[in-house]
Amino acid sequence: DQQVKQNSPSLSVQEGRISILNCDYTNSMFDYFLWYKKYPAEGPTFLISISSIKDKNEDGRFTVFLNKSAKHLSLHIVPSQPGDSAVYFCAAGGGAQKLVFGQGTRLTINP
Amino acid sequence: DTAVSQTPKYLVTQMGNDKSIKCEQNLGHDTMYWYKQDSKKFLKIMFSYNNKELIINETVPNRFSPKSPDKAHLNLHINSLELGDSAVYFCASSQGLGEWGPLHFGNGTRLTVT
């Protein structure tokens, strides 16, 4: 049973536009959420996080939104740049001291 | 300097062999992990160690044995390799347990069992 799901395996966005990546979770015990970015042949690198006491966290071009009632979070990137092309993983944690990852969404930014 | 380094980057071997993957972190973190990225691309935790002590041991065949000689190193030994073990294995570290500071990942080891 996969507790964190990213239902879009890929997303293509034009440079300069907004990219929106989505993530759903099922476990209401999760209280901390993170987004990671992964380039080919590299490990995931941390991008931004949010705790369950907030519904929004912003860091430059990146904003994460959390909707606890819907058990949904999203990552907004604006404006999108070619260097943002990567695979994005959402992850959730809480209680069990381990992070549960989604399967990733491949974002492609087109010039 | 690489923060979390794992070797080898690629590993191709035959069924039934025994192999090891090494991991070292120079971040001074207390906790280290092994994650497996399977064919469906999910990253799943296998083990975590805190100060050389095993904390998390997910449902992993006992052919997989982690070893942490010190808190900067966490190696993964796999006995009697099977085709289904083919995956990318990531080592990671974090500052401490229960602290949701980010995990720092190595670049992965792609294991192919033929």
Coordinates of C-alpha atoms in Angstrom, one line a residue:
Chain A
D1 CA 0.0 0.0 0.0
Q2 CA 1.7 3.2 -1.2
Q3 CA 1.0 6.0 1.3
V4 CA 2.4 8.8 -0.9
K5 CA 1.4 9.0 -4.5
Q6 CA 2.3 11.3 -7.3
N7 CA -0.2 10.5 -10.0
S8 CA 1.4 12.4 -12.8
P9 CA 4.5 10.6 -14.0
S10 CA 5.5 13.5 -16.2
L11 CA 4.7 17.2 -16.8
S12 CA 5.8 19.5 -19.6
V13 CA 5.8 23.3 -19.1
Q14 CA 6.9 26.2 -21.1
E15 CA 9.8 28.3 -19.8
G16 CA 8.6 31.3 -17.8
R17 CA 5.2 29.7 -16.9
I18 CA 4.2 28.1 -13.7
S19 CA 4.9 24.4 -13.0
I20 CA 2.5 22.7 -10.5
L21 CA 3.4 19.3 -9.2
N22 CA 1.0 17.4 -7.1
C23 CA 1.2 14.8 -4.3
D24 CA -1.4 12.9 -2.3
Y25 CA -1.0 11.0 0.9
T26 CA -3.2 8.6 2.9
N27 CA -1.7 8.5 6.3
S28 CA -3.1 11.2 8.6
M29 CA -0.2 10.7 11.0
F30 CA 2.2 12.4 8.6
D31 CA 3.1 15.8 9.9
Y32 CA 6.1 16.9 7.8
F33 CA 6.4 17.0 4.1
L34 CA 9.3 17.6 1.8
W35 CA 10.1 18.0 -1.9
Y36 CA 13.2 16.7 -3.5
K37 CA 14.7 17.3 -6.9
K38 CA 16.7 14.7 -8.8
Y39 CA 18.9 15.0 -11.8
P40 CA 19.9 11.9 -13.8
A41 CA 22.7 9.8 -12.2
E42 CA 22.6 11.9 -9.1
G43 CA 20.9 11.5 -5.7
P44 CA 17.8 13.5 -4.7
T45 CA 18.5 16.9 -3.3
F46 CA 16.3 18.7 -0.8
L47 CA 14.2 21.5 -2.2
I48 CA 11.6 22.7 0.3
S49 CA 9.6 21.4 3.2
I50 CA 6.4 22.2 5.2
S51 CA 5.1 21.1 8.6
S52 CA 1.5 20.3 9.2
I53 CA 0.9 23.4 11.2
K54 CA 1.3 25.5 8.1
D55 CA -0.5 25.5 4.8
K56 CA 2.1 27.3 2.8
N57 CA 5.9 27.7 2.7
E58 CA 7.8 29.8 0.2
D59 CA 11.4 29.9 -0.8
G60 CA 12.2 32.0 -3.8
R61 CA 10.6 30.6 -6.9
F62 CA 9.3 27.6 -5.0
T63 CA 6.2 27.4 -2.9
V64 CA 4.7 24.3 -1.3
F65 CA 1.0 24.3 -0.4
L66 CA -0.5 21.8 2.1
N67 CA -4.2 20.9 2.2
K68 CA -4.6 18.6 5.2
S69 CA -8.3 18.0 4.9
A70 CA -7.7 16.7 1.3
K71 CA -4.4 15.1 2.2
H72 CA -2.8 16.9 -0.7
L73 CA 0.3 19.0 -1.3
S74 CA 1.6 20.7 -4.3
L75 CA 4.8 22.4 -5.4
H76 CA 4.6 25.5 -7.5
I77 CA 7.6 26.7 -9.4
V78 CA 7.3 30.2 -10.9
P79 CA 8.7 31.2 -13.3
S80 CA 9.9 27.9 -14.5
Q81 CA 13.5 27.7 -15.9
P82 CA 15.3 25.1 -18.1
G83 CA 17.4 24.1 -15.1
D84 CA 14.2 23.0 -13.3
S85 CA 13.9 20.0 -15.6
A86 CA 14.4 17.1 -13.3
V87 CA 12.4 14.4 -11.4
Y88 CA 10.6 15.8 -8.4
F89 CA 9.8 13.5 -5.4
C90 CA 7.5 14.4 -2.6
A91 CA 8.1 12.7 0.8
A92 CA 6.1 12.6 4.0
G93 CA 7.2 11.8 7.6
G94 CA 5.9 11.5 11.1
G95 CA 5.9 9.3 14.1
A96 CA 7.8 6.3 12.6
Q97 CA 10.9 8.4 12.0
K98 CA 11.2 7.5 8.4
L99 CA 10.3 9.3 5.2
V100 CA 7.9 7.8 2.7
F101 CA 8.5 8.9 -0.9
G102 CA 6.2 9.1 -3.9
Q103 CA 7.3 7.7 -7.2
G104 CA 8.3 11.0 -8.7
T105 CA 7.1 13.3 -11.5
R106 CA 9.4 14.1 -14.4
L107 CA 9.3 17.8 -15.1
T108 CA 10.4 19.1 -18.5
I109 CA 10.8 22.8 -19.1
N110 CA 10.6 23.7 -22.8
P111 CA 12.3 26.8 -24.1
Chain B
D1 CA 34.0 17.6 -1.3
T2 CA 31.3 15.1 -1.7
A3 CA 29.0 15.0 1.3
V4 CA 27.7 11.5 0.9
S5 CA 29.7 9.2 -1.3
Q6 CA 28.9 5.7 -2.2
T7 CA 30.8 3.1 -4.2
P8 CA 30.6 1.6 -6.7
K9 CA 28.4 3.7 -8.9
Y10 CA 27.6 0.6 -11.1
L11 CA 27.6 -3.0 -10.1
V12 CA 26.8 -5.8 -12.6
T13 CA 26.9 -9.3 -11.2
Q14 CA 25.4 -12.8 -11.6
M15 CA 22.7 -14.4 -9.5
G16 CA 24.0 -16.1 -6.5
N17 CA 27.0 -13.8 -5.9
D18 CA 27.7 -11.8 -2.8
K19 CA 28.4 -8.1 -3.2
S20 CA 28.9 -5.0 -1.0
I21 CA 28.1 -1.3 -1.4
K22 CA 30.0 1.2 0.7
C23 CA 28.8 4.6 1.9
E24 CA 30.6 7.4 3.7
Q25 CA 29.4 10.8 4.9
N26 CA 31.5 13.7 5.9
L27 CA 28.7 15.9 7.2
G28 CA 29.0 14.9 10.9
H29 CA 25.5 13.5 10.8
D30 CA 24.3 10.9 13.4
T31 CA 21.9 9.0 11.2
M32 CA 22.5 7.1 8.0
Y33 CA 20.0 5.2 5.7
W34 CA 19.8 2.8 2.8
Y35 CA 17.0 3.4 0.3
K36 CA 16.1 1.3 -2.6
Q37 CA 14.6 2.7 -5.8
D38 CA 12.7 -0.1 -7.5
S39 CA 11.5 -0.5 -11.1
K40 CA 8.4 1.5 -10.3
K41 CA 10.7 4.4 -9.2
F42 CA 9.5 4.5 -5.5
L43 CA 12.2 5.2 -3.0
K44 CA 11.7 2.9 -0.1
I45 CA 13.7 2.8 3.1
M46 CA 15.5 -0.4 3.9
F47 CA 17.5 0.5 7.0
S48 CA 18.5 3.3 9.2
Y49 CA 21.3 3.6 11.8
N50 CA 21.8 6.2 14.5
N51 CA 25.3 6.3 16.0
K52 CA 26.0 2.8 14.7
E53 CA 22.8 1.4 16.2
L54 CA 20.2 -0.1 14.0
I55 CA 16.9 1.8 14.3
I56 CA 14.8 0.9 11.3
N57 CA 14.8 -2.4 9.6
E58 CA 12.0 -2.6 7.0
T59 CA 10.8 -5.8 5.6
V60 CA 14.0 -6.7 3.8
P61 CA 15.2 -10.2 3.1
N62 CA 17.9 -11.2 5.6
R63 CA 20.3 -11.6 2.6
F64 CA 20.7 -7.9 3.1
S65 CA 23.0 -7.0 6.0
P66 CA 24.0 -3.5 6.8
K67 CA 27.1 -2.8 8.8
S68 CA 28.0 0.5 10.4
P69 CA 31.7 0.5 11.7
D70 CA 31.3 4.1 12.8
K71 CA 28.7 6.8 12.4
A72 CA 30.3 8.1 9.2
H73 CA 30.0 4.8 7.4
L74 CA 27.2 2.5 6.5
N75 CA 27.9 -0.4 4.2
L76 CA 25.4 -2.8 2.7
H77 CA 26.3 -6.4 2.0
I78 CA 24.0 -8.6 -0.1
N79 CA 24.3 -12.4 -0.1
S80 CA 23.0 -14.7 -2.8
L81 CA 21.9 -12.0 -5.2
E82 CA 18.6 -12.5 -7.0
L83 CA 17.3 -11.0 -10.2
G84 CA 14.7 -9.0 -8.2
D85 CA 17.6 -7.2 -6.3
S86 CA 18.3 -5.2 -9.4
A87 CA 17.6 -1.6 -8.5
V88 CA 19.3 1.7 -7.6
Y89 CA 20.4 1.8 -4.0
F90 CA 20.8 5.2 -2.3
C91 CA 22.7 5.9 0.8
A92 CA 21.6 9.0 2.8
S93 CA 22.3 10.8 6.1
S94 CA 20.6 13.2 8.3
Q95 CA 21.4 15.2 11.4
G96 CA 19.4 13.1 13.9
L97 CA 16.4 10.9 14.5
G98 CA 13.0 12.4 14.3
E99 CA 14.3 15.7 13.1
W100 CA 12.9 16.4 9.7
G101 CA 15.9 18.2 8.5
P102 CA 16.6 17.1 5.0
L103 CA 18.2 13.8 4.0
H104 CA 21.4 14.1 2.1
F105 CA 21.7 11.4 -0.5
G106 CA 24.6 9.9 -2.3
N107 CA 24.5 9.5 -6.1
G108 CA 23.3 6.0 -6.0
T109 CA 24.6 2.5 -6.9
R110 CA 22.9 0.9 -9.9
L111 CA 22.9 -2.9 -9.2
T112 CA 22.1 -5.2 -12.1
V113 CA 21.8 -8.9 -11.4
T114 CA 22.0 -11.1 -14.5

